[in-house]
CSV table of C-alpha atoms in Angstrom, one decimal:
chain,number,residue,atom,x,y,z
A,12,MET,CA,20.5,-127.9,-142.1
A,13,LYS,CA,19.1,-126.3,-145.3
A,14,ALA,CA,21.5,-125.6,-148.0
A,15,LEU,CA,21.0,-123.7,-151.2
A,16,ASP,CA,23.5,-123.8,-154.4
A,17,SER,CA,23.1,-120.8,-156.0
A,18,LYS,CA,23.1,-120.9,-159.7
A,19,ILE,CA,24.5,-117.2,-160.0
A,20,ARG,CA,27.4,-117.4,-162.4
A,21,SER,CA,28.3,-113.4,-162.9
A,22,SER,CA,31.2,-111.9,-164.1
A,23,SER,CA,34.3,-111.5,-161.5
A,24,LEU,CA,34.3,-108.0,-159.9
A,25,MET,CA,37.6,-107.1,-161.6
A,26,GLU,CA,35.5,-107.7,-165.1
A,27,THR,CA,32.5,-105.2,-163.9
A,28,ILE,CA,34.4,-102.4,-162.2
A,29,ASP,CA,32.1,-99.5,-162.1
A,30,ASP,CA,32.1,-95.7,-161.1
A,31,SER,CA,31.1,-94.9,-157.6
A,32,ASN,CA,27.6,-93.7,-158.7
A,33,GLN,CA,26.9,-97.0,-160.3
A,34,ILE,CA,28.1,-99.1,-157.2
A,35,GLU,CA,25.5,-97.2,-155.1
A,36,GLU,CA,22.7,-97.7,-157.4
A,37,LYS,CA,23.6,-101.4,-158.0
A,38,PHE,CA,23.4,-102.0,-154.0
A,39,LEU,CA,19.9,-100.3,-153.5
A,40,ASP,CA,18.1,-103.4,-153.7
A,41,LEU,CA,20.5,-104.8,-151.2
A,42,HIS,CA,20.1,-102.0,-148.7
A,43,GLU,CA,16.2,-102.1,-149.3
A,44,PHE,CA,16.1,-105.7,-148.4
A,45,ILE,CA,18.2,-105.4,-145.4
A,46,ASN,CA,16.5,-102.1,-144.1
A,47,GLN,CA,13.2,-104.1,-143.9
A,48,PHE,CA,14.6,-106.2,-141.0
A,49,LYS,CA,14.3,-104.6,-137.6
A,50,PHE,CA,17.3,-103.9,-136.0
A,51,GLU,CA,18.5,-101.9,-132.9
A,52,GLY,CA,21.3,-99.3,-132.6
A,53,ASP,CA,24.4,-100.6,-134.1
A,54,GLN,CA,23.3,-104.3,-134.6
A,55,ILE,CA,25.1,-105.5,-137.6
A,56,LEU,CA,22.9,-108.1,-139.8
A,57,LEU,CA,25.5,-108.6,-142.4
A,58,SER,CA,29.4,-109.5,-142.0
A,59,ILE,CA,31.5,-109.6,-145.2
A,60,ILE,CA,34.8,-111.3,-144.5
A,61,LEU,CA,37.8,-111.0,-146.8
A,62,PRO,CA,40.7,-113.4,-146.0
A,63,MET,CA,43.8,-111.8,-147.6
A,64,TYR,CA,47.2,-112.7,-148.5
A,65,ASN,CA,49.4,-110.6,-151.0
A,66,GLU,CA,46.5,-108.8,-152.6
A,67,GLU,CA,48.0,-105.3,-153.1
A,68,GLN,CA,47.0,-105.2,-156.7
A,69,THR,CA,43.4,-106.0,-156.0
A,70,ILE,CA,42.1,-105.3,-152.6
A,71,GLY,CA,41.3,-101.6,-152.9
A,72,THR,CA,39.1,-102.2,-155.9
A,73,VAL,CA,37.3,-105.1,-153.9
A,74,LEU,CA,36.9,-102.7,-151.1
A,75,ARG,CA,35.5,-99.8,-153.0
A,76,ASN,CA,33.0,-102.1,-154.5
A,77,LEU,CA,31.6,-103.6,-151.6
A,78,PRO,CA,28.2,-102.0,-149.9
A,79,ARG,CA,28.4,-100.0,-147.0
A,80,GLY,CA,25.8,-99.1,-144.3
A,81,LYS,CA,25.2,-99.1,-140.6
A,82,SER,CA,24.1,-102.8,-140.5
A,83,ILE,CA,26.8,-104.0,-142.9
A,84,GLU,CA,30.3,-104.8,-141.4
A,85,ILE,CA,33.4,-105.6,-143.5
A,86,ILE,CA,36.2,-107.3,-142.1
A,87,VAL,CA,39.6,-108.1,-143.7
A,88,VAL,CA,41.8,-110.8,-142.4
A,89,ASP,CA,45.7,-110.3,-143.6
A,90,ASP,CA,47.1,-113.6,-143.4
A,91,HIS,CA,50.6,-112.0,-142.7
A,92,SER,CA,50.9,-110.5,-146.1
A,93,ASN,CA,54.7,-109.4,-147.2
A,94,ASP,CA,53.7,-107.0,-150.0
A,95,ASN,CA,51.7,-103.6,-149.6
A,96,SER,CA,48.1,-104.9,-149.1
A,97,LEU,CA,47.7,-103.3,-145.8
A,98,LYS,CA,49.1,-99.9,-146.9
A,99,GLU,CA,46.5,-100.2,-149.8
A,100,ILE,CA,43.7,-100.8,-147.3
A,101,GLU,CA,44.9,-98.0,-145.0
A,102,ARG,CA,45.0,-95.5,-147.8
A,103,ILE,CA,41.1,-96.1,-148.8
A,104,ASN,CA,40.1,-96.8,-145.3
A,105,ASP,CA,39.6,-93.3,-143.9
A,106,ASN,CA,36.4,-93.7,-141.8
A,107,ASN,CA,35.0,-96.4,-143.8
A,108,GLY,CA,34.5,-98.5,-141.0
A,109,ILE,CA,36.7,-101.4,-142.6
A,110,LYS,CA,37.8,-103.8,-139.6
A,111,VAL,CA,41.4,-105.3,-140.4
A,112,ILE,CA,42.7,-108.2,-138.3
A,113,LYS,CA,46.2,-109.3,-138.7
A,114,HIS,CA,47.7,-112.5,-138.4
A,115,ASP,CA,51.2,-112.6,-136.7
A,116,LYS,CA,52.2,-115.3,-139.1
A,117,ASN,CA,51.0,-116.9,-142.1
A,118,ARG,CA,48.3,-119.6,-141.3
A,119,GLY,CA,46.8,-120.3,-144.4
A,120,TYR,CA,43.1,-119.5,-146.1
A,121,GLY,CA,41.1,-121.5,-143.7
A,122,ALA,CA,42.5,-120.3,-140.7
A,123,ALA,CA,42.0,-116.5,-142.0
A,124,VAL,CA,38.2,-117.5,-142.6
A,125,VAL,CA,37.9,-118.9,-139.3
A,126,THR,CA,39.6,-115.6,-137.8
A,127,GLY,CA,36.9,-113.5,-139.7
A,128,ILE,CA,34.1,-115.7,-138.5
A,129,LYS,CA,35.1,-115.6,-134.9
A,130,ASN,CA,35.3,-111.7,-134.9
A,131,ALA,CA,32.1,-111.2,-137.2
A,132,ARG,CA,29.0,-109.7,-135.3
A,133,GLY,CA,26.5,-110.0,-138.2
A,134,LYS,CA,23.4,-112.3,-138.2
A,135,VAL,CA,24.3,-113.5,-141.8
A,136,LEU,CA,28.2,-114.0,-142.7
A,137,VAL,CA,29.7,-113.9,-146.3
A,138,THR,CA,33.1,-114.9,-147.2
A,139,MET,CA,34.6,-113.5,-150.3
A,140,ASP,CA,37.8,-113.8,-151.9
A,141,SER,CA,39.9,-110.7,-151.6
A,142,ASP,CA,41.3,-111.0,-155.4
A,143,GLY,CA,38.0,-109.9,-157.0
A,144,GLN,CA,37.0,-113.1,-158.5
A,145,HIS,CA,33.5,-112.9,-157.0
A,146,SER,CA,31.1,-109.8,-157.6
A,147,PRO,CA,29.7,-108.3,-154.6
A,148,TYR,CA,26.8,-107.6,-157.0
A,149,ASP,CA,25.6,-111.2,-156.1
A,150,LEU,CA,25.3,-110.7,-152.5
A,151,LEU,CA,21.7,-110.1,-152.6
A,152,GLU,CA,20.7,-113.3,-154.1
A,153,MET,CA,23.1,-115.2,-152.0
A,154,ILE,CA,21.9,-113.8,-148.6
A,155,LYS,CA,18.1,-113.6,-149.5
A,156,PRO,CA,17.3,-117.3,-149.0
A,157,ILE,CA,19.1,-117.0,-145.3
A,158,PHE,CA,17.2,-113.9,-144.3
A,159,ASN,CA,13.7,-115.5,-145.5
A,160,ASN,CA,14.4,-118.8,-143.6
A,161,GLU,CA,14.5,-120.5,-146.9
A,162,ALA,CA,18.0,-121.7,-146.4
A,163,ASP,CA,20.8,-122.1,-143.5
A,164,TYR,CA,23.5,-121.3,-145.9
A,165,THR,CA,23.9,-120.7,-149.4
A,166,ILE,CA,26.8,-121.7,-151.7
A,167,GLY,CA,27.6,-119.9,-154.8
């Protein structure tokens, strides 16, 4: 297996919040890159998995700042949060296609990641923390080596 340790060291999402026009512009390169690959109908090329536990304060911002598109799926795995995280997702999820999977009890971060992976349909899977510590603007540099068959996975 080929691995690539990405040297991306960007600011966290919470430090780089943008308005929606800037968000769309920042993802133009990502969409152009993904769209060069042939896919049929509702085929998903990129699954973004967010394990979540009590992220009421940040999950809305994180979700609003993720790329959208017919070849991108967003999966949030709620690890039995006891705050208003799910209400925050419902508030912003009107027709945005965010898939929410709920654990019936708290199983831990690793179990939430595994649940997301088991339910993902994408060719490439990305896990991101739901607290905004990672910037989604780094996604393109993380997935490029995988789509270009230069690496089986990247770590960043």
